[in-house]
mmCIF file of C-alpha atoms in Angstrom:
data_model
loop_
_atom_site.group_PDB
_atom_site.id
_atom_site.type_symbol
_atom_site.label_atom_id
_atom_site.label_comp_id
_atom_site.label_asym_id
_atom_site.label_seq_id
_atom_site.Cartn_x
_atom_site.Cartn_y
_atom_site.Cartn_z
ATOM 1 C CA UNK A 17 0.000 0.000 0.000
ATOM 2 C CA UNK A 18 1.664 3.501 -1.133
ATOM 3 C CA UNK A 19 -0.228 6.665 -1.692
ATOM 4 C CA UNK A 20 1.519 9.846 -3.616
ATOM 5 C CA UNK A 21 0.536 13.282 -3.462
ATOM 6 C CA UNK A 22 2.162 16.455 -5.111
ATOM 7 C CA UNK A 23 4.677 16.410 -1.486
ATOM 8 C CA UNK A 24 3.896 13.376 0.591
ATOM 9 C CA UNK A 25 4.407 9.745 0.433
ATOM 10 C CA UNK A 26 2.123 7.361 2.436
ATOM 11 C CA UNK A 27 3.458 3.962 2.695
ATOM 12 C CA UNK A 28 3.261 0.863 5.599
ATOM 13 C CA UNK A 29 4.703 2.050 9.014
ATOM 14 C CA UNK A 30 7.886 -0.122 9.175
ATOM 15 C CA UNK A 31 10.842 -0.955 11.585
ATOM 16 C CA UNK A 32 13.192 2.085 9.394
ATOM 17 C CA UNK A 33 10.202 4.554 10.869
ATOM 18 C CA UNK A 34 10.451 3.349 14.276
ATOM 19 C CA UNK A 35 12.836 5.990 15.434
ATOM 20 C CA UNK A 36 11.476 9.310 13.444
ATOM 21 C CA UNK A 37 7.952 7.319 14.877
ATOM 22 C CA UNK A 38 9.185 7.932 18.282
ATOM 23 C CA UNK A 39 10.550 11.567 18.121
ATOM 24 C CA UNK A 40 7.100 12.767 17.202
ATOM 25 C CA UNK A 41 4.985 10.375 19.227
ATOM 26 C CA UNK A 42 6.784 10.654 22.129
ATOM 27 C CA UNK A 43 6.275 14.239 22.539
ATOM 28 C CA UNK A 44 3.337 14.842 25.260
ATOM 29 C CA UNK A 45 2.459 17.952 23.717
ATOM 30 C CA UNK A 46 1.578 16.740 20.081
ATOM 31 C CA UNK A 47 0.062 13.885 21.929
ATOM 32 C CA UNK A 48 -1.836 15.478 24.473
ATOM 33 C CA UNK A 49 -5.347 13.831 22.581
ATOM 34 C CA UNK A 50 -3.911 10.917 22.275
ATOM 35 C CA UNK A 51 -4.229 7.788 24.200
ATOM 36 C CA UNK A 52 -0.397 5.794 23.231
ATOM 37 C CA UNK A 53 2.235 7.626 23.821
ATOM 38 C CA UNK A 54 5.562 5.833 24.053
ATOM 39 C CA UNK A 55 7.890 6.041 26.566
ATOM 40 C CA UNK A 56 10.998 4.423 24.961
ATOM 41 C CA UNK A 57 11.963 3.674 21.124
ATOM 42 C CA UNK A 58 11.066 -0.116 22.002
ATOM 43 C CA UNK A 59 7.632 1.022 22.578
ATOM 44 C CA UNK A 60 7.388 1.771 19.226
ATOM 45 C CA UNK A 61 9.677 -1.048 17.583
ATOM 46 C CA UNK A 62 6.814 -3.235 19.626
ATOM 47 C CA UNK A 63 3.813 -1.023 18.017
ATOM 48 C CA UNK A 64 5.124 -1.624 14.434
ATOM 49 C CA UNK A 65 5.997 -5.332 14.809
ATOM 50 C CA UNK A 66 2.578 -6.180 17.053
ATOM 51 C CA UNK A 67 0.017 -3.916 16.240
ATOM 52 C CA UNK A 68 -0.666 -3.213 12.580
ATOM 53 C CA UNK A 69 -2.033 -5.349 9.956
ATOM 54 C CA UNK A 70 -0.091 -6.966 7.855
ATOM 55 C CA UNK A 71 -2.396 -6.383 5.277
ATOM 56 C CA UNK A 72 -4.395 -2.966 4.307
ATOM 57 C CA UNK A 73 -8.076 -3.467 4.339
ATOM 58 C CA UNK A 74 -8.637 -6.428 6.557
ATOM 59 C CA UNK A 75 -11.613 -6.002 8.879
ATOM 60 C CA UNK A 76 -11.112 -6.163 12.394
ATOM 61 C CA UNK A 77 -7.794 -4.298 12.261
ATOM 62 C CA UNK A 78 -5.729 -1.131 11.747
ATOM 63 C CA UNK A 79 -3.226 -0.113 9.344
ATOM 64 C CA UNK A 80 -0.263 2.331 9.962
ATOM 65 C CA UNK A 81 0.727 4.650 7.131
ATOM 66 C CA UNK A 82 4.101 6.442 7.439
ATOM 67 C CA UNK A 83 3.815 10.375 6.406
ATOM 68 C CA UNK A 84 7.061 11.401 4.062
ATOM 69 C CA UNK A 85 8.175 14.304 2.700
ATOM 70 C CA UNK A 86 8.746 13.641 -0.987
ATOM 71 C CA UNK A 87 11.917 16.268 -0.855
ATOM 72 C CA UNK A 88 13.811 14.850 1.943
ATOM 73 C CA UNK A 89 12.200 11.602 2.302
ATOM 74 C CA UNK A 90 11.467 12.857 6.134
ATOM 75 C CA UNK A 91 8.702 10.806 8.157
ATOM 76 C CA UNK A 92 6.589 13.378 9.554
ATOM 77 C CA UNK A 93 3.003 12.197 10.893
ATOM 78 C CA UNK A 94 1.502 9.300 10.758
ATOM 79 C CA UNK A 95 -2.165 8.158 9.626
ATOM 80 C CA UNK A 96 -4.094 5.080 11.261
ATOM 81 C CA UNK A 97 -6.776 3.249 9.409
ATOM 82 C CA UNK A 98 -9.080 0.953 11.379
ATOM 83 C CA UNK A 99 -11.103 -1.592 9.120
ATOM 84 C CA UNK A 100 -13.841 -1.897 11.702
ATOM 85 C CA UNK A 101 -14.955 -5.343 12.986
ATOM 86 C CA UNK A 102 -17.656 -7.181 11.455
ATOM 87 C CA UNK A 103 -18.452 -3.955 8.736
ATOM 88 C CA UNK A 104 -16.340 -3.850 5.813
ATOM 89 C CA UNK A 105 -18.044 -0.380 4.536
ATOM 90 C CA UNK A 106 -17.259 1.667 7.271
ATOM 91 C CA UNK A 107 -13.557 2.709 8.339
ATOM 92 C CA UNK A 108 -11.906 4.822 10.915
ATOM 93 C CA UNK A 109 -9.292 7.565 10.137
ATOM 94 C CA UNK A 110 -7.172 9.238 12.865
ATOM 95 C CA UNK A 111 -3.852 11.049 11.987
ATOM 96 C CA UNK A 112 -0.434 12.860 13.408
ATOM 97 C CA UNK A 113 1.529 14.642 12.622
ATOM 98 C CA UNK A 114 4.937 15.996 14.205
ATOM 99 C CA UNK A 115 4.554 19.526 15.463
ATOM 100 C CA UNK A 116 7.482 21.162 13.339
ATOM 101 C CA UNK A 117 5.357 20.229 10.506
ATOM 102 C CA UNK A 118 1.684 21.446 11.952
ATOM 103 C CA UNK A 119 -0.192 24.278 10.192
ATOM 104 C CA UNK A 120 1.387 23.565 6.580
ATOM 105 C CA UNK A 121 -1.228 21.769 5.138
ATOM 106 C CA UNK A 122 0.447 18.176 5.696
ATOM 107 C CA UNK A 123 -2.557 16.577 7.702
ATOM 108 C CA UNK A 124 -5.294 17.692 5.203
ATOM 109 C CA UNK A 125 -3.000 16.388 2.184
ATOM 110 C CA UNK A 126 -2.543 12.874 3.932
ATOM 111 C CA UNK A 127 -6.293 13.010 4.330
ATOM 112 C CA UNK A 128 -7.156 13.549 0.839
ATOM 113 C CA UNK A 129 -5.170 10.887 -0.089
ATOM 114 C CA UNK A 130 -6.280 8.660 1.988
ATOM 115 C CA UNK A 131 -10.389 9.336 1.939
ATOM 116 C CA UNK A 132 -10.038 9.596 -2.095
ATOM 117 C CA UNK A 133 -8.526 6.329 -2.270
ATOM 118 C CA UNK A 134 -11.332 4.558 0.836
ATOM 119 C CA UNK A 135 -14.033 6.238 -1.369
ATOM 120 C CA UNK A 136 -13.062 5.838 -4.845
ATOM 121 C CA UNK A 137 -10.797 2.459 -5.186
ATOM 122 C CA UNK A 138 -11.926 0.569 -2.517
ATOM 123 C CA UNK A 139 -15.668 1.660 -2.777
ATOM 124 C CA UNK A 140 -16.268 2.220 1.151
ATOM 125 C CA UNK A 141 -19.391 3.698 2.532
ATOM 126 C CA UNK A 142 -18.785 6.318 5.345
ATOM 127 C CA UNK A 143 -15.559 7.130 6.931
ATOM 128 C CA UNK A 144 -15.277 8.423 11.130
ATOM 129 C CA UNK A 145 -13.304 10.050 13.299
ATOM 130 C CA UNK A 146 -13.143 10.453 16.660
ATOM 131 C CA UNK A 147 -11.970 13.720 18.145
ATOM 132 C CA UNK A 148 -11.034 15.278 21.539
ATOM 133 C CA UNK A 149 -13.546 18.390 21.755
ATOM 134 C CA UNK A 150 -10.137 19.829 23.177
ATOM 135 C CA UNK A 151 -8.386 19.765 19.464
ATOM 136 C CA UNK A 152 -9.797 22.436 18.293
ATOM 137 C CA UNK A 153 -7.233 22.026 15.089
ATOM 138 C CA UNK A 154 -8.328 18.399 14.179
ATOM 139 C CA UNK A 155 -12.116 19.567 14.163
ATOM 140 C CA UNK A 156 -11.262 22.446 11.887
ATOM 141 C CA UNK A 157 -9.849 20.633 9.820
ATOM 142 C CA UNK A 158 -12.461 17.705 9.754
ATOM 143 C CA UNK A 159 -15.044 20.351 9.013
ATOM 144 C CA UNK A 160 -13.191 21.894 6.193
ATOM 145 C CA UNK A 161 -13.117 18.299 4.664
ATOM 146 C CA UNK A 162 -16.564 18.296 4.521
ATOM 147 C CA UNK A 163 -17.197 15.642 7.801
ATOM 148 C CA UNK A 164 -20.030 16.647 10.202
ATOM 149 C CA UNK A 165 -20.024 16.064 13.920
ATOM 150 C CA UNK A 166 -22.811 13.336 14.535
ATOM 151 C CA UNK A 167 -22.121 12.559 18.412
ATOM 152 C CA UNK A 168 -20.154 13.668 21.793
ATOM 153 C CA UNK A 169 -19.947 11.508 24.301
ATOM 154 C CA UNK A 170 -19.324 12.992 27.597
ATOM 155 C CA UNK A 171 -16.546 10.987 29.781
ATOM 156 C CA UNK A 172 -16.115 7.999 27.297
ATOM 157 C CA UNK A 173 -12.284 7.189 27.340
ATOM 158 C CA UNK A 174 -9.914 6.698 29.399
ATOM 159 C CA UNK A 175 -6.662 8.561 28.552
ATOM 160 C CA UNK A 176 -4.034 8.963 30.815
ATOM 161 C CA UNK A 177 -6.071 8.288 33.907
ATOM 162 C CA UNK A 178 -8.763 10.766 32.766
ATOM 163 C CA UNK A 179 -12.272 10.260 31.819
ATOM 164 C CA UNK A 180 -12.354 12.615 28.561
ATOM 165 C CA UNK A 181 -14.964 13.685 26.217
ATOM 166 C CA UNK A 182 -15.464 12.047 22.557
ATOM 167 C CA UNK A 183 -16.865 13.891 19.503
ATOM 168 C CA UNK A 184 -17.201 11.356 16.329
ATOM 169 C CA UNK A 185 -17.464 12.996 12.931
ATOM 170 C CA UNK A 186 -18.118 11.463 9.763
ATOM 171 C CA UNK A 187 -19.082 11.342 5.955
ATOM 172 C CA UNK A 188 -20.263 8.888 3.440
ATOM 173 C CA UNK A 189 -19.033 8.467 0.154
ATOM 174 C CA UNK A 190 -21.575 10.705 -1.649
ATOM 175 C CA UNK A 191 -20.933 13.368 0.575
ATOM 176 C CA UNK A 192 -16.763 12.737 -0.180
ATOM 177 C CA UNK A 193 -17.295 12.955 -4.306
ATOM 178 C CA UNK A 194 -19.834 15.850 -4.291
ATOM 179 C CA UNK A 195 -17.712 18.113 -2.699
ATOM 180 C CA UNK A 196 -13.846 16.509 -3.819
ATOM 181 C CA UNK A 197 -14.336 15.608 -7.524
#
């Protein structure tokens, strides 16, 4: 699986990511939203070798694409894709991306990439993501793709030791293709 956009690369997560993996992942302030943050490289080495799918779009599962920089062949983010259990239409996107690298577009690139090739090659129906109501920059930018907010759920994960606050947005394919053709 390998995705190409005019700057990016999106390819497998692999064991020659694991270190540019962890000096993004590791930081608690790009994390703060998230629930896995490593604590040592091995953390990661274990995430790549243990946790993904071996193969992109098998239900039950998720799949890790690496974020590169075309120029300098750079990992910069990250992009998770979970096949959901039991419903092969429906698949949910969450995505990071190193905070040298925020604000430039990278996230909504990796995005388009992604959705575009969910929606149009692989023919799924609808597409989530779930959101801290914190990140006020990932629901920006979900909104600007065109995915509306269907739920929050108030104290539904555990992160950290905290009960915090879920919003899920979404869009179906029809919605994707009217407003990205």
């Amino acid at each position: 699986m390998k995705l190409e956009t005019k700057r990016l690369v999106l390819e497998k997560l692999e064991m020659k990511h694991a270190e540019a993996f962890y000096s993004y992942r590791s930081d608690a302030e790009t994390n703060k939203y998230q629930g896995w943050i490593p604590y040592a490289l091995e953390d990661c080495q274990h995430f790549i070798k243990n946790r993904i799918a071996k193969k992109f779009n098998e239900t039950g599962t998720w799949y890790q694409l690496a974020i590169v920089l075309h120029s300098t062949n750079e990992m910069i983010g990250d992009l998770g894709i979970h096949f959901i259990e039991g419903d092969d239409q429906q698949i949910e996107i969450g995505c990071t991306i190193n905070k040298e690298y925020h604000a430039k577009g990278y996230a909504k690139e990796a995005i388009i990439a992604t959705m575009n090739h969910l929606f149009c090659e692989l023919k799924k129906h609808r597409v989530i993501a779930s959101v801290d109501p914190k990140n006020t920059a990932s629901i920006k930018l979900m909104e600007k793709l065109g995915f509306r907010k269907e739920a929050h759920f108030k104290e539904s994960i555990l992160i950290n030791e905290r009960w915090v606050d879920d919003v899920i947005y979404a869009i179906l394919a029809s919605e994707w293709t009217a407003t990205n053709d």
